[in-house]
GROMACS .gro file of N, CA and C in nm:
model
  483
    1MET      N    1  -1.531   0.638   1.042
    1MET     CA    2  -1.400   0.576   1.038
    1MET      C    3  -1.355   0.551   1.182
    2SER      N    4  -1.319   0.428   1.211
    2SER     CA    5  -1.269   0.393   1.343
    2SER      C    6  -1.130   0.453   1.362
    3ASP      N    7  -1.095   0.478   1.487
    3ASP     CA    8  -0.963   0.535   1.516
    3ASP      C    9  -0.851   0.433   1.502
    4ALA      N   10  -0.880   0.307   1.527
    4ALA     CA   11  -0.777   0.203   1.522
    4ALA      C   12  -0.741   0.172   1.376
    5PRO      N   13  -0.613   0.185   1.340
    5PRO     CA   14  -0.576   0.160   1.200
    5PRO      C   15  -0.592   0.013   1.163
    6LEU      N   16  -0.647  -0.008   1.044
    6LEU     CA   17  -0.662  -0.143   0.988
    6LEU      C   18  -0.557  -0.170   0.881
    7VAL      N   19  -0.504  -0.063   0.824
    7VAL     CA   20  -0.403  -0.074   0.718
    7VAL      C   21  -0.279   0.002   0.763
    8GLY      N   22  -0.165  -0.061   0.745
    8GLY     CA   23  -0.039   0.006   0.770
    8GLY      C   24   0.026   0.040   0.638
    9ILE      N   25   0.063   0.166   0.620
    9ILE     CA   26   0.136   0.210   0.501
    9ILE      C   27   0.278   0.240   0.545
   10ILE      N   28   0.371   0.162   0.492
   10ILE     CA   29   0.511   0.184   0.527
   10ILE      C   30   0.590   0.214   0.401
   11MET      N   31   0.698   0.288   0.421
   11MET     CA   32   0.783   0.326   0.309
   11MET      C   33   0.927   0.334   0.357
   12GLY      N   34   1.019   0.319   0.264
   12GLY     CA   35   1.160   0.312   0.300
   12GLY      C   36   1.223   0.444   0.339
   13SER      N   37   1.165   0.556   0.295
   13SER     CA   38   1.221   0.687   0.329
   13SER      C   39   1.114   0.794   0.315
   14THR      N   40   1.141   0.911   0.370
   14THR     CA   41   1.045   1.021   0.360
   14THR      C   42   1.024   1.064   0.216
   15SER      N   43   1.123   1.044   0.131
   15SER     CA   44   1.107   1.083  -0.010
   15SER      C   45   1.002   0.996  -0.081
   16ASP      N   46   0.971   0.880  -0.026
   16ASP     CA   47   0.870   0.792  -0.085
   16ASP      C   48   0.728   0.842  -0.059
   17TRP      N   49   0.713   0.937   0.034
   17TRP     CA   50   0.581   0.989   0.068
   17TRP      C   51   0.511   1.050  -0.053
   18GLU      N   52   0.584   1.113  -0.142
   18GLU     CA   53   0.523   1.174  -0.261
   18GLU      C   54   0.444   1.071  -0.340
   19THR      N   55   0.488   0.949  -0.342
   19THR     CA   56   0.414   0.839  -0.406
   19THR      C   57   0.312   0.779  -0.310
   20MET      N   58   0.354   0.747  -0.190
   20MET     CA   59   0.270   0.671  -0.098
   20MET      C   60   0.153   0.751  -0.041
   21ARG      N   61   0.160   0.883  -0.049
   21ARG     CA   62   0.048   0.965   0.000
   21ARG      C   63  -0.079   0.934  -0.078
   22HIS      N   64  -0.065   0.885  -0.200
   22HIS     CA   65  -0.182   0.852  -0.281
   22HIS      C   66  -0.256   0.730  -0.225
   23ALA      N   67  -0.185   0.637  -0.166
   23ALA     CA   68  -0.252   0.525  -0.098
   23ALA      C   69  -0.327   0.577   0.023
   24SER      N   70  -0.265   0.665   0.098
   24SER     CA   71  -0.326   0.724   0.216
   24SER      C   72  -0.451   0.804   0.180
   25GLU      N   73  -0.441   0.885   0.076
   25GLU     CA   74  -0.555   0.967   0.034
   25GLU      C   75  -0.671   0.880  -0.015
   26THR      N   76  -0.639   0.770  -0.081
   26THR     CA   77  -0.743   0.678  -0.127
   26THR      C   78  -0.814   0.614  -0.009
   27LEU      N   79  -0.738   0.570   0.089
   27LEU     CA   80  -0.799   0.512   0.209
   27LEU      C   81  -0.880   0.616   0.286
   28ASP      N   82  -0.830   0.739   0.293
   28ASP     CA   83  -0.908   0.848   0.355
   28ASP      C   84  -1.043   0.864   0.286
   29ALA      N   85  -1.041   0.866   0.153
   29ALA     CA   86  -1.164   0.886   0.076
   29ALA      C   87  -1.265   0.775   0.101
   30LEU      N   88  -1.216   0.657   0.134
   30LEU     CA   89  -1.304   0.543   0.159
   30LEU      C   90  -1.334   0.524   0.307
   31GLY      N   91  -1.280   0.611   0.391
   31GLY     CA   92  -1.306   0.601   0.535
   31GLY      C   93  -1.240   0.483   0.602
   32VAL      N   94  -1.121   0.446   0.555
   32VAL     CA   95  -1.047   0.334   0.613
   32VAL      C   96  -0.936   0.387   0.703
   33ALA      N   97  -0.941   0.351   0.829
   33ALA     CA   98  -0.838   0.395   0.924
   33ALA      C   99  -0.705   0.331   0.889
   34HIS      N  100  -0.600   0.413   0.890
   34HIS     CA  101  -0.467   0.362   0.855
   34HIS      C  102  -0.361   0.445   0.924
   35GLU      N  103  -0.240   0.390   0.921
   35GLU     CA  104  -0.125   0.460   0.976
   35GLU      C  105  -0.018   0.466   0.870
   36THR      N  106   0.072   0.563   0.881
   36THR     CA  107   0.184   0.576   0.788
   36THR      C  108   0.313   0.587   0.868
   37LYS      N  109   0.413   0.511   0.824
   37LYS     CA  110   0.542   0.509   0.895
   37LYS      C  111   0.656   0.495   0.795
   38VAL      N  112   0.770   0.553   0.831
   38VAL     CA  113   0.894   0.529   0.756
   38VAL      C  114   0.964   0.412   0.824
   39VAL      N  115   0.984   0.307   0.745
   39VAL     CA  116   1.043   0.184   0.797
   39VAL      C  117   1.139   0.132   0.689
   40SER      N  118   1.265   0.157   0.705
   40SER     CA  119   1.363   0.116   0.605
   40SER      C  120   1.415  -0.024   0.632
   41ALA      N  121   1.410  -0.109   0.529
   41ALA     CA  122   1.463  -0.244   0.544
   41ALA      C  123   1.614  -0.243   0.569
   42HIS      N  124   1.683  -0.144   0.513
   42HIS     CA  125   1.829  -0.140   0.522
   42HIS      C  126   1.880  -0.054   0.637
   43ARG      N  127   1.816   0.060   0.660
   43ARG     CA  128   1.866   0.155   0.760
   43ARG      C  129   1.803   0.138   0.897
   44THR      N  130   1.683   0.080   0.903
   44THR     CA  131   1.617   0.061   1.033
   44THR      C  132   1.562  -0.083   1.043
   45PRO      N  133   1.649  -0.182   1.034
   45PRO     CA  134   1.600  -0.321   1.033
   45PRO      C  135   1.525  -0.360   1.160
   46GLN      N  136   1.566  -0.309   1.275
   46GLN     CA  137   1.494  -0.344   1.398
   46GLN      C  138   1.354  -0.283   1.397
   47ARG      N  139   1.341  -0.160   1.344
   47ARG     CA  140   1.210  -0.096   1.332
   47ARG      C  141   1.121  -0.180   1.240
   48LEU      N  142   1.177  -0.229   1.130
   48LEU     CA  143   1.102  -0.314   1.039
   48LEU      C  144   1.057  -0.442   1.110
   49TYR      N  145   1.148  -0.505   1.179
   49TYR     CA  146   1.115  -0.629   1.251
   49TYR      C  147   1.002  -0.604   1.351
   50ASP      N  148   1.016  -0.500   1.431
   50ASP     CA  149   0.914  -0.468   1.532
   50ASP      C  150   0.780  -0.437   1.466
   51TYR      N  151   0.784  -0.361   1.357
   51TYR     CA  152   0.660  -0.323   1.289
   51TYR      C  153   0.589  -0.447   1.234
   52ALA      N  154   0.661  -0.527   1.157
   52ALA     CA  155   0.600  -0.642   1.090
   52ALA      C  156   0.554  -0.750   1.188
   53THR      N  157   0.636  -0.780   1.287
   53THR     CA  158   0.598  -0.886   1.381
   53THR      C  159   0.490  -0.840   1.478
   54GLY      N  160   0.474  -0.711   1.496
   54GLY     CA  161   0.371  -0.659   1.586
   54GLY      C  162   0.245  -0.612   1.517
   55ALA      N  163   0.238  -0.623   1.385
   55ALA     CA  164   0.125  -0.569   1.308
   55ALA      C  165  -0.008  -0.632   1.348
   56VAL      N  166  -0.011  -0.761   1.363
   56VAL     CA  167  -0.136  -0.830   1.399
   56VAL      C  168  -0.183  -0.788   1.537
   57ASP      N  169  -0.092  -0.784   1.632
   57ASP     CA  170  -0.128  -0.747   1.769
   57ASP      C  171  -0.179  -0.602   1.777
   58ARG      N  172  -0.136  -0.517   1.683
   58ARG     CA  173  -0.184  -0.378   1.681
   58ARG      C  174  -0.316  -0.365   1.607
   59GLY      N  175  -0.366  -0.475   1.551
   59GLY     CA  176  -0.497  -0.473   1.484
   59GLY      C  177  -0.494  -0.449   1.335
   60LEU      N  178  -0.375  -0.443   1.277
   60LEU     CA  179  -0.368  -0.425   1.131
   60LEU      C  180  -0.421  -0.550   1.060
   61LYS      N  181  -0.479  -0.528   0.942
   61LYS     CA  182  -0.532  -0.637   0.860
   61LYS      C  183  -0.460  -0.647   0.726
   62VAL      N  184  -0.398  -0.537   0.682
   62VAL     CA  185  -0.327  -0.531   0.554
   62VAL      C  186  -0.210  -0.435   0.570
   63VAL      N  187  -0.100  -0.466   0.503
   63VAL     CA  188   0.016  -0.376   0.500
   63VAL      C  189   0.042  -0.337   0.355
   64ILE      N  190   0.058  -0.208   0.332
   64ILE     CA  191   0.101  -0.156   0.203
   64ILE      C  192   0.244  -0.107   0.222
   65ALA      N  193   0.336  -0.160   0.143
   65ALA     CA  194   0.477  -0.125   0.157
   65ALA      C  195   0.529  -0.068   0.026
   66GLY      N  196   0.576   0.056   0.031
   66GLY     CA  197   0.632   0.120  -0.086
   66GLY      C  198   0.782   0.130  -0.073
   67ALA      N  199   0.852   0.099  -0.181
   67ALA     CA  200   0.998   0.104  -0.176
   67ALA      C  201   1.054   0.125  -0.316
   68GLY      N  202   1.168   0.192  -0.321
   68GLY     CA  203   1.236   0.215  -0.448
   68GLY      C  204   1.371   0.145  -0.449
   69GLY      N  205   1.436   0.147  -0.564
   69GLY     CA  206   1.569   0.086  -0.576
   69GLY      C  207   1.565  -0.064  -0.553
   70ALA      N  208   1.644  -0.111  -0.458
   70ALA     CA  209   1.649  -0.254  -0.427
   70ALA      C  210   1.515  -0.305  -0.376
   71ALA      N  211   1.436  -0.218  -0.316
   71ALA     CA  212   1.297  -0.245  -0.279
   71ALA      C  213   1.278  -0.372  -0.197
   72HIS      N  214   1.356  -0.388  -0.093
   72HIS     CA  215   1.343  -0.506  -0.008
   72HIS      C  216   1.230  -0.496   0.094
   73LEU      N  217   1.180  -0.377   0.120
   73LEU     CA  218   1.082  -0.357   0.227
   73LEU      C  219   0.958  -0.445   0.215
   74PRO      N  220   0.889  -0.449   0.101
   74PRO     CA  221   0.768  -0.532   0.095
   74PRO      C  222   0.796  -0.681   0.122
   75GLY      N  223   0.898  -0.734   0.063
   75GLY     CA  224   0.930  -0.875   0.082
   75GLY      C  225   0.973  -0.908   0.223
   76MET      N  226   1.054  -0.822   0.282
   76MET     CA  227   1.096  -0.845   0.420
   76MET      C  228   0.977  -0.837   0.515
   77ALA      N  229   0.888  -0.740   0.493
   77ALA     CA  230   0.768  -0.730   0.576
   77ALA      C  231   0.683  -0.856   0.560
   78ALA      N  232   0.665  -0.901   0.437
   78ALA     CA  233   0.585  -1.021   0.411
   78ALA      C  234   0.646  -1.145   0.476
   79ALA      N  235   0.777  -1.148   0.487
   79ALA     CA  236   0.844  -1.263   0.549
   79ALA      C  237   0.820  -1.270   0.699
   80MET      N  238   0.776  -1.158   0.758
   80MET     CA  239   0.761  -1.152   0.903
   80MET      C  240   0.618  -1.138   0.952
   81THR      N  241   0.520  -1.146   0.861
   81THR     CA  242   0.380  -1.142   0.902
   81THR      C  243   0.298  -1.228   0.807
   82HIS      N  244   0.186  -1.279   0.859
   82HIS     CA  245   0.096  -1.355   0.771
   82HIS      C  246  -0.008  -1.265   0.706
   83LEU      N  247  -0.007  -1.136   0.739
   83LEU     CA  248  -0.101  -1.042   0.679
   83LEU      C  249  -0.072  -1.024   0.531
   84PRO      N  250  -0.173  -0.989   0.452
   84PRO     CA  251  -0.146  -0.956   0.312
   84PRO      C  252  -0.057  -0.832   0.304
   85VAL      N  253   0.046  -0.840   0.222
   85VAL     CA  254   0.136  -0.726   0.199
   85VAL      C  255   0.124  -0.688   0.052
   86LEU      N  256   0.094  -0.561   0.029
   86LEU     CA  257   0.082  -0.507  -0.106
   86LEU      C  258   0.202  -0.419  -0.132
   87GLY      N  259   0.278  -0.452  -0.235
   87GLY     CA  260   0.400  -0.378  -0.265
   87GLY      C  261   0.379  -0.274  -0.373
   88VAL      N  262   0.428  -0.153  -0.346
   88VAL     CA  263   0.422  -0.044  -0.444
   88VAL      C  264   0.564  -0.006  -0.483
   89PRO      N  265   0.602  -0.032  -0.608
   89PRO     CA  266   0.734   0.011  -0.653
   89PRO      C  267   0.738   0.163  -0.668
   90VAL      N  268   0.831   0.226  -0.600
   90VAL     CA  269   0.847   0.370  -0.608
   90VAL      C  270   0.946   0.399  -0.720
   91GLU      N  271   0.914   0.496  -0.802
   91GLU     CA  272   1.000   0.529  -0.915
   91GLU      C  273   1.138   0.574  -0.866
   92SER      N  274   1.240   0.512  -0.922
   92SER     CA  275   1.378   0.546  -0.888
   92SER      C  276   1.436   0.632  -1.000
   93LYS      N  277   1.544   0.701  -0.968
   93LYS     CA  278   1.607   0.787  -1.068
   93LYS      C  279   1.680   0.705  -1.173
   94ALA      N  280   1.751   0.602  -1.130
   94ALA     CA  281   1.836   0.528  -1.223
   94ALA      C  282   1.756   0.450  -1.327
   95LEU      N  283   1.656   0.376  -1.284
   95LEU     CA  284   1.585   0.287  -1.375
   95LEU      C  285   1.434   0.312  -1.379
   96LYS      N  286   1.391   0.429  -1.334
   96LYS     CA  287   1.251   0.472  -1.342
   96LYS      C  288   1.153   0.378  -1.270
   97GLY      N  289   1.200   0.302  -1.174
   97GLY     CA  290   1.112   0.215  -1.096
   97GLY      C  291   1.106   0.072  -1.145
   98VAL      N  292   1.164   0.044  -1.261
   98VAL     CA  293   1.164  -0.093  -1.312
   98VAL      C  294   1.244  -0.182  -1.218
   99ASP      N  295   1.353  -0.129  -1.163
   99ASP     CA  296   1.432  -0.205  -1.066
   99ASP      C  297   1.348  -0.238  -0.943
  100SER      N  298   1.271  -0.142  -0.896
  100SER     CA  299   1.185  -0.161  -0.780
  100SER      C  300   1.077  -0.265  -0.811
  101LEU      N  301   1.016  -0.253  -0.928
  101LEU     CA  302   0.913  -0.348  -0.969
  101LEU      C  303   0.966  -0.491  -0.971
  102TYR      N  304   1.081  -0.510  -1.034
  102TYR     CA  305   1.139  -0.645  -1.041
  102TYR      C  306   1.174  -0.698  -0.902
  103SER      N  307   1.225  -0.612  -0.816
  103SER     CA  308   1.261  -0.656  -0.681
  103SER      C  309   1.138  -0.703  -0.604
  104ILE      N  310   1.026  -0.634  -0.621
  104ILE     CA  311   0.906  -0.668  -0.546
  104ILE      C  312   0.832  -0.786  -0.608
  105VAL      N  313   0.820  -0.786  -0.739
  105VAL     CA  314   0.739  -0.888  -0.805
  105VAL      C  315   0.807  -1.026  -0.809
  106GLN      N  316   0.939  -1.030  -0.797
  106GLN     CA  317   1.012  -1.155  -0.808
  106GLN      C  318   1.035  -1.224  -0.674
  107MET      N  319   0.938  -1.218  -0.584
  107MET     CA  320   0.950  -1.289  -0.456
  107MET      C  321   0.949  -1.439  -0.482
  108PRO      N  322   1.029  -1.512  -0.405
  108PRO     CA  323   1.030  -1.658  -0.423
  108PRO      C  324   0.899  -1.718  -0.377
  109GLY      N  325   0.865  -1.833  -0.431
  109GLY     CA  326   0.743  -1.903  -0.390
  109GLY      C  327   0.743  -1.924  -0.240
  110GLY      N  328   0.629  -1.895  -0.177
  110GLY     CA  329   0.616  -1.914  -0.034
  110GLY      C  330   0.611  -1.785   0.045
  111VAL      N  331   0.654  -1.674  -0.014
  111VAL     CA  332   0.648  -1.543   0.053
  111VAL      C  333   0.585  -1.444  -0.045
  112PRO      N  334   0.451  -1.445  -0.053
  112PRO     CA  335   0.387  -1.361  -0.154
  112PRO      C  336   0.380  -1.214  -0.116
  113VAL      N  337   0.395  -1.130  -0.219
  113VAL     CA  338   0.370  -0.987  -0.208
  113VAL      C  339   0.283  -0.951  -0.328
  114GLY      N  340   0.166  -0.896  -0.303
  114GLY     CA  341   0.082  -0.849  -0.413
  114GLY      C  342   0.145  -0.723  -0.468
  115THR      N  343   0.189  -0.728  -0.593
  115THR     CA  344   0.267  -0.617  -0.649
  115THR      C  345   0.180  -0.532  -0.741
  116LEU      N  346   0.185  -0.402  -0.720
  116LEU     CA  347   0.107  -0.308  -0.797
  116LEU      C  348   0.195  -0.235  -0.898
  117ALA      N  349   0.138  -0.143  -0.971
  117ALA     CA  350   0.211  -0.066  -1.072
  117ALA      C  351   0.312   0.028  -1.007
  118ILE      N  352   0.404   0.074  -1.087
  118ILE     CA  353   0.505   0.169  -1.042
  118ILE      C  354   0.440   0.305  -1.017
  119GLY      N  355   0.472   0.365  -0.903
  119GLY     CA  356   0.436   0.504  -0.878
  119GLY      C  357   0.294   0.529  -0.830
  120LYS      N  358   0.243   0.646  -0.867
  120LYS     CA  359   0.114   0.695  -0.817
  120LYS      C  360   0.001   0.596  -0.845
  121ALA      N  361  -0.008   0.543  -0.967
  121ALA     CA  362  -0.115   0.449  -1.000
  121ALA      C  363  -0.110   0.327  -0.909
  122GLY      N  364   0.009   0.278  -0.883
  122GLY     CA  365   0.024   0.163  -0.793
  122GLY      C  366  -0.018   0.194  -0.651
  123ALA      N  367   0.014   0.315  -0.605
  123ALA     CA  368  -0.024   0.354  -0.469
  123ALA      C  369  -0.176   0.367  -0.457
  124ILE      N  370  -0.239   0.429  -0.555
  124ILE     CA  371  -0.385   0.439  -0.554
  124ILE      C  372  -0.447   0.300  -0.555
  125ASN      N  373  -0.399   0.215  -0.644
  125ASN     CA  374  -0.454   0.079  -0.653
  125ASN      C  375  -0.427  -0.003  -0.528
  126ALA      N  376  -0.315   0.021  -0.461
  126ALA     CA  377  -0.288  -0.049  -0.335
  126ALA      C  378  -0.392  -0.010  -0.230
  127GLY      N  379  -0.426   0.119  -0.226
  127GLY     CA  380  -0.531   0.164  -0.134
  127GLY      C  381  -0.664   0.100  -0.166
  128LEU      N  382  -0.698   0.095  -0.295
  128LEU     CA  383  -0.824   0.032  -0.337
  128LEU      C  384  -0.825  -0.117  -0.309
  129LEU      N  385  -0.713  -0.184  -0.333
  129LEU     CA  386  -0.706  -0.328  -0.309
  129LEU      C  387  -0.713  -0.359  -0.159
  130ALA      N  388  -0.646  -0.278  -0.078
  130ALA     CA  389  -0.655  -0.297   0.067
  130ALA      C  390  -0.800  -0.280   0.113
  131ALA      N  391  -0.868  -0.179   0.060
  131ALA     CA  392  -1.009  -0.158   0.094
  131ALA      C  393  -1.094  -0.276   0.049
  132ALA      N  394  -1.067  -0.328  -0.069
  132ALA     CA  395  -1.144  -0.443  -0.119
  132ALA      C  396  -1.123  -0.566  -0.032
  133ILE      N  397  -1.000  -0.586   0.015
  133ILE     CA  398  -0.972  -0.698   0.105
  133ILE      C  399  -1.053  -0.682   0.234
  134LEU      N  400  -1.051  -0.563   0.291
  134LEU     CA  401  -1.126  -0.536   0.414
  134LEU      C  402  -1.276  -0.544   0.391
  135ALA      N  403  -1.321  -0.507   0.272
  135ALA     CA  404  -1.464  -0.505   0.241
  135ALA      C  405  -1.525  -0.645   0.237
  136THR      N  406  -1.443  -0.749   0.229
  136THR     CA  407  -1.498  -0.885   0.230
  136THR      C  408  -1.564  -0.918   0.363
  137SER      N  409  -1.530  -0.842   0.467
  137SER     CA  410  -1.592  -0.865   0.598
  137SER      C  411  -1.648  -0.736   0.658
  138ASP      N  412  -1.672  -0.635   0.575
  138ASP     CA  413  -1.724  -0.506   0.622
  138ASP      C  414  -1.822  -0.454   0.516
  139ASP      N  415  -1.951  -0.478   0.540
  139ASP     CA  416  -2.053  -0.441   0.442
  139ASP      C  417  -2.058  -0.291   0.416
  140ALA      N  418  -2.039  -0.210   0.520
  140ALA     CA  419  -2.043  -0.065   0.501
  140ALA      C  420  -1.929  -0.019   0.411
  141LEU      N  421  -1.811  -0.075   0.431
  141LEU     CA  422  -1.697  -0.041   0.346
  141LEU      C  423  -1.722  -0.090   0.204
  142ALA      N  424  -1.782  -0.208   0.189
  142ALA     CA  425  -1.814  -0.258   0.055
  142ALA      C  426  -1.905  -0.160  -0.018
  143GLU      N  427  -2.002  -0.103   0.052
  143GLU     CA  428  -2.091  -0.005  -0.010
  143GLU      C  429  -2.016   0.122  -0.048
  144ARG      N  430  -1.924   0.167   0.037
  144ARG     CA  431  -1.844   0.287   0.005
  144ARG      C  432  -1.755   0.261  -0.116
  145LEU      N  433  -1.700   0.142  -0.123
  145LEU     CA  434  -1.614   0.106  -0.237
  145LEU      C  435  -1.696   0.100  -0.366
  146LYS      N  436  -1.816   0.043  -0.358
  146LYS     CA  437  -1.905   0.040  -0.475
  146LYS      C  438  -1.940   0.182  -0.519
  147ALA      N  439  -1.969   0.269  -0.424
  147ALA     CA  440  -2.002   0.408  -0.457
  147ALA      C  441  -1.882   0.480  -0.520
  148TRP      N  442  -1.762   0.453  -0.469
  148TRP     CA  443  -1.641   0.514  -0.525
  148TRP      C  444  -1.624   0.472  -0.671
  149ARG      N  445  -1.644   0.342  -0.696
  149ARG     CA  446  -1.630   0.292  -0.834
  149ARG      C  447  -1.739   0.347  -0.925
  150ALA      N  448  -1.861   0.358  -0.873
  150ALA     CA  449  -1.970   0.414  -0.953
  150ALA      C  450  -1.940   0.560  -0.989
  151ALA      N  451  -1.888   0.636  -0.892
  151ALA     CA  452  -1.852   0.775  -0.919
  151ALA      C  453  -1.742   0.783  -1.025
  152GLN      N  454  -1.648   0.692  -1.019
  152GLN     CA  455  -1.542   0.688  -1.119
  152GLN      C  456  -1.602   0.661  -1.257
  153THR      N  457  -1.693   0.565  -1.265
  153THR     CA  458  -1.759   0.533  -1.391
  153THR      C  459  -1.837   0.653  -1.444
  154ASP      N  460  -1.911   0.718  -1.355
  154ASP     CA  461  -1.991   0.833  -1.395
  154ASP      C  462  -1.906   0.951  -1.442
  155SER      N  463  -1.781   0.956  -1.401
  155SER     CA  464  -1.695   1.067  -1.439
  155SER      C  465  -1.635   1.053  -1.579
  156VAL      N  466  -1.657   0.939  -1.642
  156VAL     CA  467  -1.601   0.914  -1.774
  156VAL      C  468  -1.698   0.966  -1.881
  157ALA      N  469  -1.651   1.059  -1.962
  157ALA     CA  470  -1.735   1.119  -2.067
  157ALA      C  471  -1.768   1.015  -2.174
  158VAL      N  472  -1.887   1.029  -2.232
  158VAL     CA  473  -1.928   0.942  -2.342
  158VAL      C  474  -1.875   0.998  -2.473
  159ASP      N  475  -1.884   1.128  -2.487
  159ASP     CA  476  -1.842   1.196  -2.609
  159ASP      C  477  -1.699   1.249  -2.590
  160PRO      N  478  -1.608   1.216  -2.680
  160PRO     CA  479  -1.469   1.261  -2.663
  160PRO      C  480  -1.449   1.411  -2.687
  161ARG      N  481  -1.551   1.481  -2.738
  161ARG     CA  482  -1.536   1.625  -2.766
  161ARG      C  483  -1.596   1.710  -2.661
   0.00000   0.00000   0.00000
């Protein structure tokens, strides 16, 4: 694993880490260098601007953005970079993450955000999707991703008893 991060994982608050750590762990398992930062669209807008506009110059290739509630972080990040942005809706207390999902998935035409499932499954899949994007130009990573999927397949029992 190279030291320079290729994937940026950002989240709106430290409480989102419980969900977003699954993206980080997935990337760790695949040997993909990444960074994790708290970047709030509402409370730290300058930090968001600096992060998103500087992502390419720092060598990032994909951004994973997790957010709950109004969930503006993925869309705002996508508006400020041409990199692929993968949005993970974090489960909220009021509406169980459906509000977050709708906020992320309903981006207007022209500013795409690849939207994943709510919560842990979405975070894991965001890590896998980021790895798959990178694997299109990294044969060694493609092999690690194939091995990860094969191991997943092999772990499924044939007999339900």
